[in-house]
PDB file of C-alpha atoms and ligand atoms in Angstrom:
ATOM      1  CA  MET A   1     114.833 246.775 -76.259  1.00  0.00           C
ATOM      2  CA  LYS A   2     116.826 246.456 -73.190  1.00  0.00           C
ATOM      3  CA  ARG A   3     115.435 250.064 -72.729  1.00  0.00           C
ATOM      4  CA  PHE A   4     111.840 248.360 -72.675  1.00  0.00           C
ATOM      5  CA  PHE A   5     113.337 245.456 -70.843  1.00  0.00           C
ATOM      6  CA  PHE A   6     114.425 248.759 -67.844  1.00  0.00           C
ATOM      7  CA  PHE A   7     111.218 250.611 -67.986  1.00  0.00           C
ATOM      8  CA  LYS A   8     108.746 247.335 -67.402  1.00  0.00           C
ATOM      9  CA  GLU A   9     110.895 246.268 -64.619  1.00  0.00           C
ATOM     10  CA  SER A  10     111.374 249.575 -62.477  1.00  0.00           C
ATOM     11  CA  LEU A  11     107.969 250.127 -63.408  1.00  0.00           C
ATOM     12  CA  LYS A  12     107.264 247.475 -61.398  1.00  0.00           C
ATOM     13  CA  ASN A  13     109.846 248.589 -59.091  1.00  0.00           C
ATOM     14  CA  MET A  14     109.073 252.525 -58.351  1.00  0.00           C
ATOM     15  CA  LYS A  15     110.630 252.106 -55.175  1.00  0.00           C
ATOM     16  CA  THR A  16     114.014 250.800 -55.322  1.00  0.00           C
ATOM     17  CA  SER A  17     114.632 252.026 -59.161  1.00  0.00           C
ATOM     18  CA  ALA A  18     113.172 255.995 -58.438  1.00  0.00           C
ATOM     19  CA  THR A  19     113.330 256.207 -62.468  1.00  0.00           C
ATOM     20  CA  VAL A  20     112.145 254.550 -65.612  1.00  0.00           C
ATOM     21  CA  THR A  21     115.280 254.788 -68.034  1.00  0.00           C
ATOM     22  CA  ARG A  22     118.703 253.761 -67.445  1.00  0.00           C
ATOM     23  CA  SER A  23     121.663 255.798 -67.187  1.00  0.00           C
ATOM     24  CA  SER A  24     122.673 257.310 -70.197  1.00  0.00           C
ATOM     25  CA  ARG A  25     126.264 257.330 -71.888  1.00  0.00           C
ATOM     26  CA  PHE A  26     127.108 260.821 -70.240  1.00  0.00           C
ATOM     27  CA  VAL A  27     125.630 259.693 -66.862  1.00  0.00           C
ATOM     28  CA  CYS A  28     127.785 255.991 -67.674  1.00  0.00           C
ATOM     29  CA  LYS A  29     130.926 258.153 -68.470  1.00  0.00           C
ATOM     30  CA  GLN A  30     130.916 261.086 -65.668  1.00  0.00           C
ATOM     31  CA  ILE A  31     129.711 258.484 -62.671  1.00  0.00           C
ATOM     32  CA  ILE A  32     133.402 256.524 -63.461  1.00  0.00           C
ATOM     33  CA  GLN A  33     135.547 260.176 -63.383  1.00  0.00           C
ATOM     34  CA  TYR A  34     137.435 259.468 -60.878  1.00  0.00           C
ATOM     35  CA  VAL A  35     137.420 255.755 -59.841  1.00  0.00           C
ATOM     36  CA  ASP A  36     141.539 254.598 -60.130  1.00  0.00           C
ATOM     37  CA  PHE A  37     141.542 251.814 -62.678  1.00  0.00           C
ATOM     38  CA  GLU A  38     145.452 251.692 -62.864  1.00  0.00           C
ATOM     39  CA  ASN A  39     145.265 250.198 -59.323  1.00  0.00           C
ATOM     40  CA  ALA A  40     142.019 249.184 -57.937  1.00  0.00           C
ATOM     41  CA  ASP A  41     141.860 245.812 -57.150  1.00  0.00           C
ATOM     42  CA  VAL A  42     138.082 245.654 -56.552  1.00  0.00           C
ATOM     43  CA  ILE A  43     135.649 248.007 -57.756  1.00  0.00           C
ATOM     44  CA  VAL A  44     132.032 247.801 -55.793  1.00  0.00           C
ATOM     45  CA  GLU A  45     128.937 248.477 -57.802  1.00  0.00           C
ATOM     46  CA  LEU A  46     125.889 249.387 -55.923  1.00  0.00           C
ATOM     47  CA  GLY A  47     122.587 249.251 -57.778  1.00  0.00           C
ATOM     48  CA  ALA A  48     123.717 248.028 -60.757  1.00  0.00           C
ATOM     49  CA  GLY A  49     120.523 247.536 -62.680  1.00  0.00           C
ATOM     50  CA  ASP A  50     120.559 245.742 -65.682  1.00  0.00           C
ATOM     51  CA  GLY A  51     124.122 247.089 -66.352  1.00  0.00           C
ATOM     52  CA  VAL A  52     124.468 250.079 -68.536  1.00  0.00           C
ATOM     53  CA  ILE A  53     127.601 251.429 -65.669  1.00  0.00           C
ATOM     54  CA  THR A  54     128.872 247.335 -65.285  1.00  0.00           C
ATOM     55  CA  HIS A  55     129.829 247.472 -69.390  1.00  0.00           C
ATOM     56  CA  HIS A  56     131.650 250.943 -68.758  1.00  0.00           C
ATOM     57  CA  LEU A  57     133.194 250.128 -65.586  1.00  0.00           C
ATOM     58  CA  LEU A  58     134.658 246.466 -67.070  1.00  0.00           C
ATOM     59  CA  LYS A  59     135.381 248.266 -70.257  1.00  0.00           C
ATOM     60  CA  ALA A  60     138.082 250.643 -68.056  1.00  0.00           C
ATOM     61  CA  MET A  61     139.314 248.076 -65.711  1.00  0.00           C
ATOM     62  CA  LYS A  62     142.713 245.734 -65.454  1.00  0.00           C
ATOM     63  CA  PRO A  63     142.861 242.852 -66.079  1.00  0.00           C
ATOM     64  CA  ASN A  64     143.061 241.106 -63.170  1.00  0.00           C
ATOM     65  CA  SER A  65     140.713 243.381 -61.410  1.00  0.00           C
ATOM     66  CA  LYS A  66     137.610 242.504 -59.775  1.00  0.00           C
ATOM     67  CA  LEU A  67     133.706 244.326 -60.253  1.00  0.00           C
ATOM     68  CA  ILE A  68     131.476 243.004 -57.293  1.00  0.00           C
ATOM     69  CA  SER A  69     127.629 244.529 -58.774  1.00  0.00           C
ATOM     70  CA  PHE A  70     125.063 244.907 -56.036  1.00  0.00           C
ATOM     71  CA  GLU A  71     121.613 244.763 -57.636  1.00  0.00           C
ATOM     72  CA  ILE A  72     118.083 243.145 -55.371  1.00  0.00           C
ATOM     73  CA  LEU A  73     116.289 242.725 -58.430  1.00  0.00           C
ATOM     74  CA  GLU A  74     116.560 239.054 -59.191  1.00  0.00           C
ATOM     75  CA  SER A  75     115.534 240.280 -62.918  1.00  0.00           C
ATOM     76  CA  PHE A  76     117.991 242.824 -63.378  1.00  0.00           C
ATOM     77  CA  CYS A  77     121.142 239.825 -62.087  1.00  0.00           C
ATOM     78  CA  GLU A  78     119.931 237.432 -64.634  1.00  0.00           C
ATOM     79  CA  LYS A  79     120.558 240.238 -67.306  1.00  0.00           C
ATOM     80  CA  LEU A  80     123.919 240.813 -65.322  1.00  0.00           C
ATOM     81  CA  ASN A  81     124.584 237.036 -65.777  1.00  0.00           C
ATOM     82  CA  GLU A  82     124.518 237.212 -68.903  1.00  0.00           C
ATOM     83  CA  ILE A  83     127.994 238.987 -68.936  1.00  0.00           C
ATOM     84  CA  ASP A  84     130.610 237.646 -70.132  1.00  0.00           C
ATOM     85  CA  ASP A  85     133.389 238.593 -68.287  1.00  0.00           C
ATOM     86  CA  ASP A  86     135.273 236.842 -65.193  1.00  0.00           C
ATOM     87  CA  ARG A  87     136.124 239.840 -63.834  1.00  0.00           C
ATOM     88  CA  LEU A  88     132.750 240.668 -63.010  1.00  0.00           C
ATOM     89  CA  ILE A  89     130.503 239.131 -59.666  1.00  0.00           C
ATOM     90  CA  VAL A  90     127.065 239.594 -59.632  1.00  0.00           C
ATOM     91  CA  ILE A  91     125.193 239.598 -55.723  1.00  0.00           C
ATOM     92  CA  ASN A  92     121.525 239.704 -55.549  1.00  0.00           C
ATOM     93  CA  ASP A  93     121.633 241.018 -52.377  1.00  0.00           C
ATOM     94  CA  SER A  94     120.988 244.370 -50.610  1.00  0.00           C
ATOM     95  CA  ALA A  95     123.774 246.702 -50.492  1.00  0.00           C
ATOM     96  CA  GLU A  96     124.167 247.207 -46.327  1.00  0.00           C
ATOM     97  CA  ASN A  97     125.816 243.643 -47.179  1.00  0.00           C
ATOM     98  CA  ILE A  98     128.739 244.937 -49.021  1.00  0.00           C
ATOM     99  CA  GLY A  99     131.409 243.509 -45.382  1.00  0.00           C
ATOM    100  CA  ARG A 100     130.156 240.289 -46.061  1.00  0.00           C
ATOM    101  CA  HIS A 101     130.257 239.939 -49.837  1.00  0.00           C
ATOM    102  CA  LEU A 102     134.215 241.194 -49.575  1.00  0.00           C
ATOM    103  CA  LYS A 103     134.805 239.070 -47.315  1.00  0.00           C
ATOM    104  CA  GLU A 104     133.271 236.595 -48.890  1.00  0.00           C
ATOM    105  CA  ASN A 105     135.004 236.923 -52.227  1.00  0.00           C
ATOM    106  CA  GLY A 106     138.711 237.523 -50.438  1.00  0.00           C
ATOM    107  CA  PHE A 107     138.944 241.480 -49.495  1.00  0.00           C
ATOM    108  CA  GLU A 108     138.993 243.292 -46.950  1.00  0.00           C
ATOM    109  CA  GLU A 109     138.064 246.603 -48.319  1.00  0.00           C
ATOM    110  CA  ALA A 110     136.648 247.927 -51.829  1.00  0.00           C
ATOM    111  CA  TYR A 111     139.314 250.796 -53.257  1.00  0.00           C
ATOM    112  CA  ASP A 112     136.178 252.813 -54.852  1.00  0.00           C
ATOM    113  CA  VAL A 113     132.537 252.450 -54.528  1.00  0.00           C
ATOM    114  CA  VAL A 114     129.966 253.961 -57.805  1.00  0.00           C
ATOM    115  CA  SER A 115     126.026 253.743 -56.736  1.00  0.00           C
ATOM    116  CA  ALA A 116     123.092 254.196 -58.659  1.00  0.00           C
ATOM    117  CA  ILE A 117     120.842 253.223 -55.400  1.00  0.00           C
ATOM    118  CA  PRO A 118     118.220 256.409 -54.797  1.00  0.00           C
ATOM    119  CA  PHE A 119     118.412 256.885 -51.226  1.00  0.00           C
ATOM    120  CA  VAL A 120     116.008 259.595 -51.606  1.00  0.00           C
ATOM    121  CA  THR A 121     113.296 256.759 -51.861  1.00  0.00           C
ATOM    122  CA  LEU A 122     114.358 254.318 -49.473  1.00  0.00           C
ATOM    123  CA  PRO A 123     113.281 254.530 -45.804  1.00  0.00           C
ATOM    124  CA  LYS A 124     115.961 257.035 -43.948  1.00  0.00           C
ATOM    125  CA  THR A 125     116.964 254.277 -41.602  1.00  0.00           C
ATOM    126  CA  LEU A 126     117.730 251.626 -44.208  1.00  0.00           C
ATOM    127  CA  ALA A 127     120.080 254.673 -46.330  1.00  0.00           C
ATOM    128  CA  LYS A 128     121.636 255.641 -43.360  1.00  0.00           C
ATOM    129  CA  LYS A 129     123.056 251.924 -42.847  1.00  0.00           C
ATOM    130  CA  ILE A 130     124.169 251.235 -46.304  1.00  0.00           C
ATOM    131  CA  LEU A 131     125.593 254.296 -46.553  1.00  0.00           C
ATOM    132  CA  SER A 132     127.372 253.494 -42.558  1.00  0.00           C
ATOM    133  CA  GLU A 133     128.892 250.075 -44.460  1.00  0.00           C
ATOM    134  CA  VAL A 134     130.399 251.882 -47.291  1.00  0.00           C
ATOM    135  CA  LYS A 135     131.938 254.185 -45.413  1.00  0.00           C
ATOM    136  CA  LEU A 136     133.085 251.618 -43.192  1.00  0.00           C
ATOM    137  CA  TYR A 137     134.251 249.500 -46.124  1.00  0.00           C
ATOM    138  CA  LEU A 138     135.850 252.036 -48.711  1.00  0.00           C
ATOM    139  CA  ARG A 139     139.490 251.445 -48.262  1.00  0.00           C
ATOM    140  CA  PRO A 140     140.529 255.192 -47.166  1.00  0.00           C
ATOM    141  CA  GLY A 141     141.084 257.915 -48.922  1.00  0.00           C
ATOM    142  CA  GLY A 142     139.185 255.808 -51.683  1.00  0.00           C
ATOM    143  CA  ASN A 143     135.769 257.527 -54.313  1.00  0.00           C
ATOM    144  CA  PHE A 144     132.689 257.242 -53.528  1.00  0.00           C
ATOM    145  CA  SER A 145     130.850 258.377 -56.558  1.00  0.00           C
ATOM    146  CA  GLN A 146     126.894 258.588 -55.643  1.00  0.00           C
ATOM    147  CA  LEU A 147     124.671 258.876 -59.039  1.00  0.00           C
ATOM    148  CA  HIS A 148     121.078 261.077 -58.079  1.00  0.00           C
ATOM    149  CA  TYR A 149     118.138 263.232 -59.710  1.00  0.00           C
ATOM    150  CA  SER A 150     118.049 265.793 -57.300  1.00  0.00           C
ATOM    151  CA  THR A 151     120.376 267.131 -54.554  1.00  0.00           C
ATOM    152  CA  LEU A 152     118.432 266.005 -51.390  1.00  0.00           C
ATOM    153  CA  ALA A 153     120.215 263.618 -50.256  1.00  0.00           C
ATOM    154  CA  LYS A 154     123.589 265.940 -50.429  1.00  0.00           C
ATOM    155  CA  GLY A 155     123.425 266.368 -46.526  1.00  0.00           C
ATOM    156  CA  LEU A 156     123.341 262.645 -45.789  1.00  0.00           C
ATOM    157  CA  TYR A 157     126.840 261.868 -47.918  1.00  0.00           C
ATOM    158  CA  GLU A 158     128.165 265.215 -45.854  1.00  0.00           C
ATOM    159  CA  GLU A 159     127.165 263.444 -42.588  1.00  0.00           C
ATOM    160  CA  ILE A 160     128.878 260.997 -43.377  1.00  0.00           C
ATOM    161  CA  PHE A 161     131.491 261.487 -45.518  1.00  0.00           C
ATOM    162  CA  GLY A 162     132.445 264.891 -45.312  1.00  0.00           C
ATOM    163  CA  LYS A 163     133.208 266.560 -48.493  1.00  0.00           C
ATOM    164  CA  VAL A 164     130.682 266.440 -51.636  1.00  0.00           C
ATOM    165  CA  GLU A 165     131.534 266.970 -55.002  1.00  0.00           C
ATOM    166  CA  THR A 166     128.366 267.482 -56.259  1.00  0.00           C
ATOM    167  CA  GLN A 167     128.416 267.709 -60.608  1.00  0.00           C
ATOM    168  CA  PHE A 168     124.982 268.485 -63.066  1.00  0.00           C
ATOM    169  CA  VAL A 169     124.489 266.187 -65.816  1.00  0.00           C
ATOM    170  CA  ALA A 170     121.835 267.513 -68.195  1.00  0.00           C
ATOM    171  CA  LEU A 171     121.886 265.071 -71.282  1.00  0.00           C
ATOM    172  CA  ASN A 172     120.225 262.356 -68.902  1.00  0.00           C
ATOM    173  CA  ILE A 173     116.587 261.573 -68.575  1.00  0.00           C
ATOM    174  CA  PRO A 174     115.647 262.709 -66.046  1.00  0.00           C
ATOM    175  CA  PRO A 175     118.801 264.751 -65.438  1.00  0.00           C
ATOM    176  CA  ALA A 176     121.120 263.942 -63.116  1.00  0.00           C
ATOM    177  CA  PHE A 177     123.494 264.991 -60.115  1.00  0.00           C
ATOM    178  CA  LEU A 178     126.348 263.172 -59.821  1.00  0.00           C
ATOM    179  CA  HIS A 179     127.689 263.532 -55.720  1.00  0.00           C
ATOM    180  CA  PHE A 180     131.632 262.217 -55.152  1.00  0.00           C
ATOM    181  CA  CYS A 181     133.306 262.129 -51.808  1.00  0.00           C
ATOM    182  CA  LYS A 182     136.194 260.250 -50.147  1.00  0.00           C
ATOM    183  CA  GLY A 183     136.506 257.544 -47.770  1.00  0.00           C
TER     184      GLY A 183
HETATM  185  C1  LIG B 201     118.237 254.006 -60.906  1.00  0.00           C
HETATM  186  S1  LIG B 201     118.817 252.627 -60.695  1.00  0.00           S
HETATM  187  C2  LIG B 201     119.927 252.242 -61.747  1.00  0.00           C
HETATM  188  C3  LIG B 201     120.390 251.629 -62.675  1.00  0.00           C
HETATM  189  C4  LIG B 201     121.535 251.159 -63.543  1.00  0.00           C
HETATM  190  N1  LIG B 201     122.650 251.740 -62.252  1.00  0.00           N
HETATM  191  C5  LIG B 201     121.341 253.013 -64.392  1.00  0.00           C
HETATM  192  O1  LIG B 201     122.654 253.618 -64.049  1.00  0.00           O
HETATM  193  O2  LIG B 201     120.792 252.600 -65.164  1.00  0.00           O
HETATM  194  C6  LIG B 201     118.921 251.581 -59.114  1.00  0.00           C
HETATM  195  C7  LIG B 201     118.687 250.603 -58.743  1.00  0.00           C
HETATM  196  O3  LIG B 201     118.993 250.550 -58.027  1.00  0.00           O
HETATM  197  C8  LIG B 201     118.622 249.083 -57.339  1.00  0.00           C
HETATM  198  N2  LIG B 201     118.856 248.955 -55.420  1.00  0.00           N
HETATM  199  C9  LIG B 201     117.722 249.713 -54.670  1.00  0.00           C
HETATM  200  N3  LIG B 201     118.208 249.407 -53.696  1.00  0.00           N
HETATM  201  C10 LIG B 201     118.936 248.363 -53.771  1.00  0.00           C
HETATM  202  C11 LIG B 201     119.786 247.949 -52.711  1.00  0.00           C
HETATM  203  N4  LIG B 201     119.502 248.012 -51.635  1.00  0.00           N
HETATM  204  N5  LIG B 201     120.642 247.140 -52.898  1.00  0.00           N
HETATM  205  C12 LIG B 201     121.093 247.055 -54.060  1.00  0.00           C
HETATM  206  N6  LIG B 201     120.272 247.156 -55.509  1.00  0.00           N
HETATM  207  C13 LIG B 201     119.454 248.618 -54.971  1.00  0.00           C
HETATM  208  C14 LIG B 201     117.474 249.404 -57.823  1.00  0.00           C
HETATM  209  O4  LIG B 201     116.674 247.725 -57.997  1.00  0.00           O
HETATM  210  C15 LIG B 201     117.520 249.920 -59.168  1.00  0.00           C
HETATM  211  O5  LIG B 201     118.266 248.706 -60.081  1.00  0.00           O
END
């Protein structure tokens, strides 16, 4: 049922979703591997969809930390708001406004950022703007973890963050590439 809802909503918004299947549990587990759950007071998630990675983050987070999840589609935000967890703050806005929303929620910077935004299909200027804001509001040494279905955008991360570690996850439809950078 959840898969069908994601399929239906994503199909209507292919340019901003870039897939019709939510991330597999293998992707979810692997993309959060560098998040410092013990020390993070605020984790930011970009492109949360209907919350498949969100659940994995919340499961691993300590009781007193916050998760700020950005999602532009209202229908997905409605699903995210059904998650009964007061550590979760759902933001129905584009990720380039990360700084404003962090401040409105009492934070100067994000401890770690996990993103599934399809930067390959977004206009290049918007992709650069979002990633520059992420770099600006990620703590020095913080982890930025990004999901993709190709390595086409790897150069963009190298340009903004410097060194990029890439891992491949075969058990996902489509197979996924995870890029890991440091703030
Ligand atoms: C590939 S889907 C990932 C969904 C989910 N996190 C998963 O892993 O299955 C990408 C999501 O990013 C959202 N998105 C695209 N552009 C965005 C933006 N500028 N700000 C916030 N979310 C965005 C889309 O609406 C979509 O839900």
